[in-house]
Amino acid sequence: MLKPIVTDHPMICHKVAIIRDKNTPSKDFRQLVSEIAMLMCYEATRDLPLEDVEIETPMCKTTCKMIKGRTLAFVPILRAGLGMCDGMLAMVPAAKVGHIGMYRDPVTHTPHEYYCKLPSDINHRDVILLDPMLATGGSAIDAVNAIKKHNPKSIKFVCIISSPEGIEAFSNAHPDVQIYTASIDECLNEDKYIIPGLGDAGDRIFGTK
Ligand code: PRP
Ligand code: URA
């Protein structure tokens, strides 16, 4: 089982504190989620393979390192994962993007998949799944199940806020998938919201409440 990687760089911590604030408006929340995703992208792509490339500078020929191949696919879980996608694409513009639509039943808290469209060559790609929130873990677990049916090269999961319960459930279901999270919070409440968390990420990104 892979231990979650907590991306607690001061720049990320600072931005996470602002999005937790209930007085942060949607416009700022959206911008900050995108910036946090951009910073987390560095960590999640740290192990990308490099290859030697011959370059000619204005001075002479030299050998440099560049990322080998173009094999990434980002898969945001709708809706809230969409808020992270632009930040990731700013770092890796050549990546392909798939979408998985999931919503949690408000009473049972179990996830329901309503959409899935993945790149046709996903079996040749390393997938980075995106969702700001890992609460019970149900949505992310089912999203990975859906992606695994298409045999990607690898899967990583990048979330901003996670709960201990979600980390445990996800890691048990998918011990091969590395989690990157900016914070592991205290617990879930009786409505399965993360405490202290930031509330409903989708509503805060899109201003729907
Ligand atoms: C939120 C969040 C995750 C899910 C996490 O989505 O973006 O996808 O809940 O909860 P879980 O770990 O308990 O499954 P939500 O279902 O509220 O849908 P939305 O993004 O459309 O608002
Ligand atoms: N989904 C959210 O958006 N927030 C939570 O705290 C839990 C699930």
PDB file of C-alpha atoms and ligand atoms in Angstrom:
ATOM      1  CA  MET A   1       0.000   0.000   0.000  1.00  0.00           C
ATOM      2  CA  LEU A   2       1.404   3.412  -0.998  1.00  0.00           C
ATOM      3  CA  LYS A   3       1.615   6.025   1.767  1.00  0.00           C
ATOM      4  CA  PRO A   4      -0.156   9.276   0.758  1.00  0.00           C
ATOM      5  CA  ILE A   5       2.179  12.096  -0.221  1.00  0.00           C
ATOM      6  CA  VAL A   6       1.221  15.296   1.602  1.00  0.00           C
ATOM      7  CA  THR A   7       2.198  18.301  -0.509  1.00  0.00           C
ATOM      8  CA  ASP A   8       2.663  20.781   2.330  1.00  0.00           C
ATOM      9  CA  HIS A   9       4.801  23.379   0.554  1.00  0.00           C
ATOM     10  CA  PRO A  10       4.243  26.801   2.211  1.00  0.00           C
ATOM     11  CA  MET A  11       2.733  28.232  -1.004  1.00  0.00           C
ATOM     12  CA  ILE A  12       0.180  25.420  -1.087  1.00  0.00           C
ATOM     13  CA  CYS A  13      -0.614  25.681   2.661  1.00  0.00           C
ATOM     14  CA  HIS A  14      -1.203  29.415   2.302  1.00  0.00           C
ATOM     15  CA  LYS A  15      -3.594  29.029  -0.621  1.00  0.00           C
ATOM     16  CA  VAL A  16      -5.428  26.133   1.060  1.00  0.00           C
ATOM     17  CA  ALA A  17      -6.020  28.318   4.137  1.00  0.00           C
ATOM     18  CA  ILE A  18      -7.699  30.939   1.925  1.00  0.00           C
ATOM     19  CA  ILE A  19     -10.018  28.458   0.181  1.00  0.00           C
ATOM     20  CA  ARG A  20     -11.072  27.043   3.564  1.00  0.00           C
ATOM     21  CA  ASP A  21     -12.332  30.504   4.591  1.00  0.00           C
ATOM     22  CA  LYS A  22     -16.117  30.632   4.184  1.00  0.00           C
ATOM     23  CA  ASN A  23     -15.838  34.308   3.183  1.00  0.00           C
ATOM     24  CA  THR A  24     -13.677  33.581   0.122  1.00  0.00           C
ATOM     25  CA  PRO A  25     -15.890  34.286  -2.913  1.00  0.00           C
ATOM     26  CA  SER A  26     -16.268  31.839  -5.827  1.00  0.00           C
ATOM     27  CA  LYS A  27     -14.112  33.923  -8.156  1.00  0.00           C
ATOM     28  CA  ASP A  28     -11.118  33.757  -5.772  1.00  0.00           C
ATOM     29  CA  PHE A  29     -11.871  30.163  -4.788  1.00  0.00           C
ATOM     30  CA  ARG A  30     -11.745  29.055  -8.451  1.00  0.00           C
ATOM     31  CA  GLN A  31      -8.513  30.901  -9.093  1.00  0.00           C
ATOM     32  CA  LEU A  32      -6.852  29.466  -5.985  1.00  0.00           C
ATOM     33  CA  VAL A  33      -7.960  25.878  -6.693  1.00  0.00           C
ATOM     34  CA  SER A  34      -6.373  26.227 -10.115  1.00  0.00           C
ATOM     35  CA  GLU A  35      -3.144  27.619  -8.622  1.00  0.00           C
ATOM     36  CA  ILE A  36      -2.993  24.841  -6.000  1.00  0.00           C
ATOM     37  CA  ALA A  37      -3.446  22.252  -8.755  1.00  0.00           C
ATOM     38  CA  MET A  38      -0.598  23.845 -10.697  1.00  0.00           C
ATOM     39  CA  LEU A  39       1.698  23.578  -7.678  1.00  0.00           C
ATOM     40  CA  MET A  40       0.611  20.006  -6.910  1.00  0.00           C
ATOM     41  CA  CYS A  41       1.319  19.094 -10.525  1.00  0.00           C
ATOM     42  CA  TYR A  42       5.049  19.548  -9.818  1.00  0.00           C
ATOM     43  CA  GLU A  43       4.910  16.882  -7.127  1.00  0.00           C
ATOM     44  CA  ALA A  44       2.705  14.478  -9.065  1.00  0.00           C
ATOM     45  CA  THR A  45       4.990  14.610 -12.119  1.00  0.00           C
ATOM     46  CA  ARG A  46       8.281  14.377 -10.213  1.00  0.00           C
ATOM     47  CA  ASP A  47       8.970  10.855 -11.500  1.00  0.00           C
ATOM     48  CA  LEU A  48       8.283  11.477 -15.197  1.00  0.00           C
ATOM     49  CA  PRO A  49      11.034   9.842 -17.256  1.00  0.00           C
ATOM     50  CA  LEU A  50      13.602  12.077 -18.969  1.00  0.00           C
ATOM     51  CA  GLU A  51      15.626  11.486 -22.113  1.00  0.00           C
ATOM     52  CA  ASP A  52      18.780  13.052 -23.534  1.00  0.00           C
ATOM     53  CA  VAL A  53      18.172  15.529 -26.353  1.00  0.00           C
ATOM     54  CA  GLU A  54      20.816  17.239 -28.506  1.00  0.00           C
ATOM     55  CA  ILE A  55      20.345  21.040 -28.492  1.00  0.00           C
ATOM     56  CA  GLU A  56      22.367  23.770 -30.144  1.00  0.00           C
ATOM     57  CA  THR A  57      22.587  26.919 -28.006  1.00  0.00           C
ATOM     58  CA  PRO A  58      23.849  30.178 -29.572  1.00  0.00           C
ATOM     59  CA  MET A  59      27.260  29.073 -28.214  1.00  0.00           C
ATOM     60  CA  CYS A  60      27.643  25.359 -28.959  1.00  0.00           C
ATOM     61  CA  LYS A  61      26.001  21.951 -29.158  1.00  0.00           C
ATOM     62  CA  THR A  62      24.990  20.351 -25.871  1.00  0.00           C
ATOM     63  CA  THR A  63      22.961  17.500 -24.434  1.00  0.00           C
ATOM     64  CA  CYS A  64      19.910  18.381 -22.347  1.00  0.00           C
ATOM     65  CA  LYS A  65      17.201  16.424 -20.566  1.00  0.00           C
ATOM     66  CA  MET A  66      13.596  16.587 -21.715  1.00  0.00           C
ATOM     67  CA  ILE A  67      10.475  14.670 -20.680  1.00  0.00           C
ATOM     68  CA  LYS A  68      10.324  11.399 -22.589  1.00  0.00           C
ATOM     69  CA  GLY A  69       7.167  10.907 -24.624  1.00  0.00           C
ATOM     70  CA  ARG A  70       3.869  12.682 -24.110  1.00  0.00           C
ATOM     71  CA  THR A  71       1.910  10.209 -22.150  1.00  0.00           C
ATOM     72  CA  LEU A  72      -0.185  12.043 -19.560  1.00  0.00           C
ATOM     73  CA  ALA A  73      -3.962  12.136 -19.298  1.00  0.00           C
ATOM     74  CA  PHE A  74      -5.777  14.247 -16.711  1.00  0.00           C
ATOM     75  CA  VAL A  75      -9.169  12.974 -15.595  1.00  0.00           C
ATOM     76  CA  PRO A  76     -11.215  15.416 -13.476  1.00  0.00           C
ATOM     77  CA  ILE A  77     -14.164  14.004 -11.535  1.00  0.00           C
ATOM     78  CA  LEU A  78     -17.137  16.265 -12.353  1.00  0.00           C
ATOM     79  CA  ARG A  79     -17.940  18.738 -11.183  1.00  0.00           C
ATOM     80  CA  ALA A  80     -15.345  19.896  -8.694  1.00  0.00           C
ATOM     81  CA  GLY A  81     -12.361  18.211 -10.364  1.00  0.00           C
ATOM     82  CA  LEU A  82     -12.856  20.559 -13.310  1.00  0.00           C
ATOM     83  CA  GLY A  83     -11.556  23.346 -11.085  1.00  0.00           C
ATOM     84  CA  MET A  84      -8.140  21.643 -11.002  1.00  0.00           C
ATOM     85  CA  CYS A  85      -7.842  20.851 -14.689  1.00  0.00           C
ATOM     86  CA  ASP A  86      -6.731  24.233 -16.060  1.00  0.00           C
ATOM     87  CA  GLY A  87      -3.927  24.467 -13.500  1.00  0.00           C
ATOM     88  CA  MET A  88      -2.647  21.042 -14.511  1.00  0.00           C
ATOM     89  CA  LEU A  89      -2.942  21.862 -18.228  1.00  0.00           C
ATOM     90  CA  ALA A  90      -0.987  25.076 -17.706  1.00  0.00           C
ATOM     91  CA  MET A  91       1.928  22.841 -16.663  1.00  0.00           C
ATOM     92  CA  VAL A  92       1.370  20.060 -19.227  1.00  0.00           C
ATOM     93  CA  PRO A  93      -0.451  21.574 -22.213  1.00  0.00           C
ATOM     94  CA  ALA A  94      -0.024  18.452 -24.355  1.00  0.00           C
ATOM     95  CA  ALA A  95      -1.881  16.197 -21.917  1.00  0.00           C
ATOM     96  CA  LYS A  96      -5.185  14.681 -22.976  1.00  0.00           C
ATOM     97  CA  VAL A  97      -8.268  15.105 -20.794  1.00  0.00           C
ATOM     98  CA  GLY A  98     -10.950  12.584 -19.873  1.00  0.00           C
ATOM     99  CA  HIS A  99     -14.043  13.239 -17.754  1.00  0.00           C
ATOM    100  CA  ILE A 100     -15.886  11.159 -15.188  1.00  0.00           C
ATOM    101  CA  GLY A 101     -19.167  12.484 -13.821  1.00  0.00           C
ATOM    102  CA  MET A 102     -20.011  11.372 -10.276  1.00  0.00           C
ATOM    103  CA  TYR A 103     -22.407  12.709  -7.669  1.00  0.00           C
ATOM    104  CA  ARG A 104     -22.910  11.605  -4.084  1.00  0.00           C
ATOM    105  CA  ASP A 105     -26.426  10.635  -3.104  1.00  0.00           C
ATOM    106  CA  PRO A 106     -27.322  13.206  -0.413  1.00  0.00           C
ATOM    107  CA  VAL A 107     -28.951  10.550   1.812  1.00  0.00           C
ATOM    108  CA  THR A 108     -26.819   7.415   1.386  1.00  0.00           C
ATOM    109  CA  HIS A 109     -23.603   9.332   0.458  1.00  0.00           C
ATOM    110  CA  THR A 110     -22.843   6.641  -2.108  1.00  0.00           C
ATOM    111  CA  PRO A 111     -21.475   7.758  -5.490  1.00  0.00           C
ATOM    112  CA  HIS A 112     -23.346   7.481  -8.789  1.00  0.00           C
ATOM    113  CA  GLU A 113     -21.541   7.641 -12.110  1.00  0.00           C
ATOM    114  CA  TYR A 114     -23.437   9.637 -14.753  1.00  0.00           C
ATOM    115  CA  TYR A 115     -20.740  10.247 -17.382  1.00  0.00           C
ATOM    116  CA  CYS A 116     -17.477   8.722 -18.530  1.00  0.00           C
ATOM    117  CA  LYS A 117     -15.478   9.786 -21.569  1.00  0.00           C
ATOM    118  CA  LEU A 118     -11.791   8.906 -21.617  1.00  0.00           C
ATOM    119  CA  PRO A 119      -9.078   9.416 -24.273  1.00  0.00           C
ATOM    120  CA  SER A 120      -9.158   6.522 -26.767  1.00  0.00           C
ATOM    121  CA  ASP A 121      -5.423   5.879 -26.250  1.00  0.00           C
ATOM    122  CA  ILE A 122      -5.650   5.857 -22.450  1.00  0.00           C
ATOM    123  CA  ASN A 123      -4.033   2.399 -22.389  1.00  0.00           C
ATOM    124  CA  HIS A 124      -0.792   4.145 -23.470  1.00  0.00           C
ATOM    125  CA  ARG A 125      -1.073   6.937 -20.895  1.00  0.00           C
ATOM    126  CA  ASP A 126      -0.257   7.715 -17.268  1.00  0.00           C
ATOM    127  CA  VAL A 127      -3.461   9.011 -15.713  1.00  0.00           C
ATOM    128  CA  ILE A 128      -3.721  11.725 -13.072  1.00  0.00           C
ATOM    129  CA  LEU A 129      -7.196  11.691 -11.517  1.00  0.00           C
ATOM    130  CA  LEU A 130      -8.330  15.048 -10.107  1.00  0.00           C
ATOM    131  CA  ASP A 131     -10.849  15.909  -7.391  1.00  0.00           C
ATOM    132  CA  PRO A 132     -10.378  18.543  -4.661  1.00  0.00           C
ATOM    133  CA  MET A 133     -12.156  16.370  -2.053  1.00  0.00           C
ATOM    134  CA  LEU A 134     -11.559  12.815  -0.799  1.00  0.00           C
ATOM    135  CA  ALA A 135     -14.286  12.345   1.839  1.00  0.00           C
ATOM    136  CA  THR A 136     -15.639   8.776   2.191  1.00  0.00           C
ATOM    137  CA  GLY A 137     -13.529   7.847  -0.816  1.00  0.00           C
ATOM    138  CA  GLY A 138     -16.498   6.375  -2.695  1.00  0.00           C
ATOM    139  CA  SER A 139     -16.327   8.737  -5.700  1.00  0.00           C
ATOM    140  CA  ALA A 140     -12.581   8.377  -6.212  1.00  0.00           C
ATOM    141  CA  ILE A 141     -12.688   4.591  -5.721  1.00  0.00           C
ATOM    142  CA  ASP A 142     -15.405   4.206  -8.368  1.00  0.00           C
ATOM    143  CA  ALA A 143     -13.628   6.634 -10.721  1.00  0.00           C
ATOM    144  CA  VAL A 144     -10.447   4.537 -10.513  1.00  0.00           C
ATOM    145  CA  ASN A 145     -12.500   1.370 -11.085  1.00  0.00           C
ATOM    146  CA  ALA A 146     -13.894   2.952 -14.269  1.00  0.00           C
ATOM    147  CA  ILE A 147     -10.430   4.027 -15.470  1.00  0.00           C
ATOM    148  CA  LYS A 148      -8.814   0.661 -14.695  1.00  0.00           C
ATOM    149  CA  LYS A 149     -11.249  -1.052 -17.085  1.00  0.00           C
ATOM    150  CA  HIS A 150      -9.309   0.725 -19.880  1.00  0.00           C
ATOM    151  CA  ASN A 151      -5.871  -0.510 -18.728  1.00  0.00           C
ATOM    152  CA  PRO A 152      -3.923   2.760 -18.383  1.00  0.00           C
ATOM    153  CA  LYS A 153      -0.147   2.572 -17.852  1.00  0.00           C
ATOM    154  CA  SER A 154      -0.553   3.989 -14.332  1.00  0.00           C
ATOM    155  CA  ILE A 155      -2.932   6.045 -12.190  1.00  0.00           C
ATOM    156  CA  LYS A 156      -2.230   8.733  -9.576  1.00  0.00           C
ATOM    157  CA  PHE A 157      -4.857  10.624  -7.601  1.00  0.00           C
ATOM    158  CA  VAL A 158      -4.417  14.305  -6.752  1.00  0.00           C
ATOM    159  CA  CYS A 159      -6.829  15.826  -4.232  1.00  0.00           C
ATOM    160  CA  ILE A 160      -6.547  18.986  -2.161  1.00  0.00           C
ATOM    161  CA  ILE A 161      -8.352  18.014   1.068  1.00  0.00           C
ATOM    162  CA  SER A 162      -8.718  14.446   2.298  1.00  0.00           C
ATOM    163  CA  SER A 163     -10.110  12.699   5.367  1.00  0.00           C
ATOM    164  CA  PRO A 164      -8.388   9.844   7.228  1.00  0.00           C
ATOM    165  CA  GLU A 165     -11.453   7.690   6.461  1.00  0.00           C
ATOM    166  CA  GLY A 166     -11.197   8.442   2.729  1.00  0.00           C
ATOM    167  CA  ILE A 167      -7.468   7.768   2.630  1.00  0.00           C
ATOM    168  CA  GLU A 168      -7.978   4.393   4.308  1.00  0.00           C
ATOM    169  CA  ALA A 169     -10.881   3.324   2.093  1.00  0.00           C
ATOM    170  CA  PHE A 170      -9.151   4.454  -1.108  1.00  0.00           C
ATOM    171  CA  SER A 171      -5.821   2.870  -0.213  1.00  0.00           C
ATOM    172  CA  ASN A 172      -7.523  -0.427   0.646  1.00  0.00           C
ATOM    173  CA  ALA A 173      -9.438  -0.431  -2.642  1.00  0.00           C
ATOM    174  CA  HIS A 174      -6.521   0.748  -4.789  1.00  0.00           C
ATOM    175  CA  PRO A 175      -3.220   0.056  -3.002  1.00  0.00           C
ATOM    176  CA  ASP A 176      -1.360   0.640  -6.296  1.00  0.00           C
ATOM    177  CA  VAL A 177      -2.589   4.231  -6.761  1.00  0.00           C
ATOM    178  CA  GLN A 178      -0.479   6.996  -5.215  1.00  0.00           C
ATOM    179  CA  ILE A 179      -2.487   9.721  -3.454  1.00  0.00           C
ATOM    180  CA  TYR A 180      -1.196  13.307  -3.415  1.00  0.00           C
ATOM    181  CA  THR A 181      -3.049  15.549  -0.989  1.00  0.00           C
ATOM    182  CA  ALA A 182      -2.410  19.028   0.368  1.00  0.00           C
ATOM    183  CA  SER A 183      -4.006  18.177   3.731  1.00  0.00           C
ATOM    184  CA  ILE A 184      -5.280  15.193   5.682  1.00  0.00           C
ATOM    185  CA  ASP A 185      -8.018  16.712   7.842  1.00  0.00           C
ATOM    186  CA  GLU A 186      -9.495  15.529  11.142  1.00  0.00           C
ATOM    187  CA  CYS A 187     -12.581  13.463  10.305  1.00  0.00           C
ATOM    188  CA  LEU A 188     -15.948  13.282   8.547  1.00  0.00           C
ATOM    189  CA  ASN A 189     -19.132  14.604  10.149  1.00  0.00           C
ATOM    190  CA  GLU A 190     -22.443  12.712  10.221  1.00  0.00           C
ATOM    191  CA  ASP A 191     -23.261  14.061   6.723  1.00  0.00           C
ATOM    192  CA  LYS A 192     -19.887  12.748   5.459  1.00  0.00           C
ATOM    193  CA  TYR A 193     -18.436  16.222   4.987  1.00  0.00           C
ATOM    194  CA  ILE A 194     -14.792  16.764   5.802  1.00  0.00           C
ATOM    195  CA  ILE A 195     -14.020  18.574   9.087  1.00  0.00           C
ATOM    196  CA  PRO A 196     -12.652  21.254   9.051  1.00  0.00           C
ATOM    197  CA  GLY A 197     -12.663  20.914   5.233  1.00  0.00           C
ATOM    198  CA  LEU A 198     -13.943  23.716   3.053  1.00  0.00           C
ATOM    199  CA  GLY A 199     -17.619  22.819   2.571  1.00  0.00           C
ATOM    200  CA  ASP A 200     -19.002  21.667  -0.785  1.00  0.00           C
ATOM    201  CA  ALA A 201     -16.210  22.124  -3.305  1.00  0.00           C
ATOM    202  CA  GLY A 202     -18.469  22.008  -6.391  1.00  0.00           C
ATOM    203  CA  ASP A 203     -20.824  24.643  -4.990  1.00  0.00           C
ATOM    204  CA  ARG A 204     -17.934  26.882  -3.972  1.00  0.00           C
ATOM    205  CA  ILE A 205     -16.192  26.624  -7.357  1.00  0.00           C
ATOM    206  CA  PHE A 206     -19.311  27.201  -9.416  1.00  0.00           C
ATOM    207  CA  GLY A 207     -21.223  29.472  -6.994  1.00  0.00           C
ATOM    208  CA  THR A 208     -24.258  27.183  -6.966  1.00  0.00           C
ATOM    209  CA  LYS A 209     -25.202  27.751  -3.311  1.00  0.00           C
TER     210      LYS A 209
HETATM  211  C1  PRP B   1     -17.865  15.916  -4.089  1.00  0.00           C
HETATM  212  C2  PRP B   1     -16.370  15.943  -4.398  1.00  0.00           C
HETATM  213  C3  PRP B   1     -16.073  14.495  -4.638  1.00  0.00           C
HETATM  214  C4  PRP B   1     -16.994  13.801  -3.671  1.00  0.00           C
HETATM  215  C5  PRP B   1     -16.193  13.338  -2.491  1.00  0.00           C
HETATM  216  O1  PRP B   1     -18.598  15.820  -5.230  1.00  0.00           O
HETATM  217  O2  PRP B   1     -16.044  16.767  -5.467  1.00  0.00           O
HETATM  218  O3  PRP B   1     -16.304  14.073  -5.969  1.00  0.00           O
HETATM  219  O4  PRP B   1     -17.971  14.758  -3.268  1.00  0.00           O
HETATM  220  O5  PRP B   1     -16.981  12.599  -1.623  1.00  0.00           O
HETATM  221  P1  PRP B   1     -16.725  11.053  -1.353  1.00  0.00           P
HETATM  222  O6  PRP B   1     -15.258  10.875  -1.174  1.00  0.00           O
HETATM  223  O7  PRP B   1     -17.519  10.816  -0.110  1.00  0.00           O
HETATM  224  O8  PRP B   1     -17.258  10.277  -2.521  1.00  0.00           O
HETATM  225  P2  PRP B   1     -20.212  15.838  -5.214  1.00  0.00           P
HETATM  226  O9  PRP B   1     -20.742  14.442  -5.116  1.00  0.00           O
HETATM  227  O10 PRP B   1     -20.672  16.808  -4.179  1.00  0.00           O
HETATM  228  O11 PRP B   1     -20.567  16.321  -6.678  1.00  0.00           O
HETATM  229  P3  PRP B   1     -20.308  17.742  -7.365  1.00  0.00           P
HETATM  230  O12 PRP B   1     -18.825  17.860  -7.607  1.00  0.00           O
HETATM  231  O13 PRP B   1     -21.080  17.641  -8.627  1.00  0.00           O
HETATM  232  O14 PRP B   1     -20.822  18.821  -6.438  1.00  0.00           O
HETATM  233  N1  URA B   2     -17.717  16.708  -0.942  1.00  0.00           N
HETATM  234  C1  URA B   2     -17.348  18.002  -0.750  1.00  0.00           C
HETATM  235  O1  URA B   2     -17.415  18.827  -1.662  1.00  0.00           O
HETATM  236  N2  URA B   2     -16.954  18.362   0.494  1.00  0.00           N
HETATM  237  C2  URA B   2     -16.873  17.489   1.510  1.00  0.00           C
HETATM  238  O2  URA B   2     -16.474  17.887   2.621  1.00  0.00           O
HETATM  239  C3  URA B   2     -17.245  16.162   1.278  1.00  0.00           C
HETATM  240  C4  URA B   2     -17.659  15.794   0.040  1.00  0.00           C
END
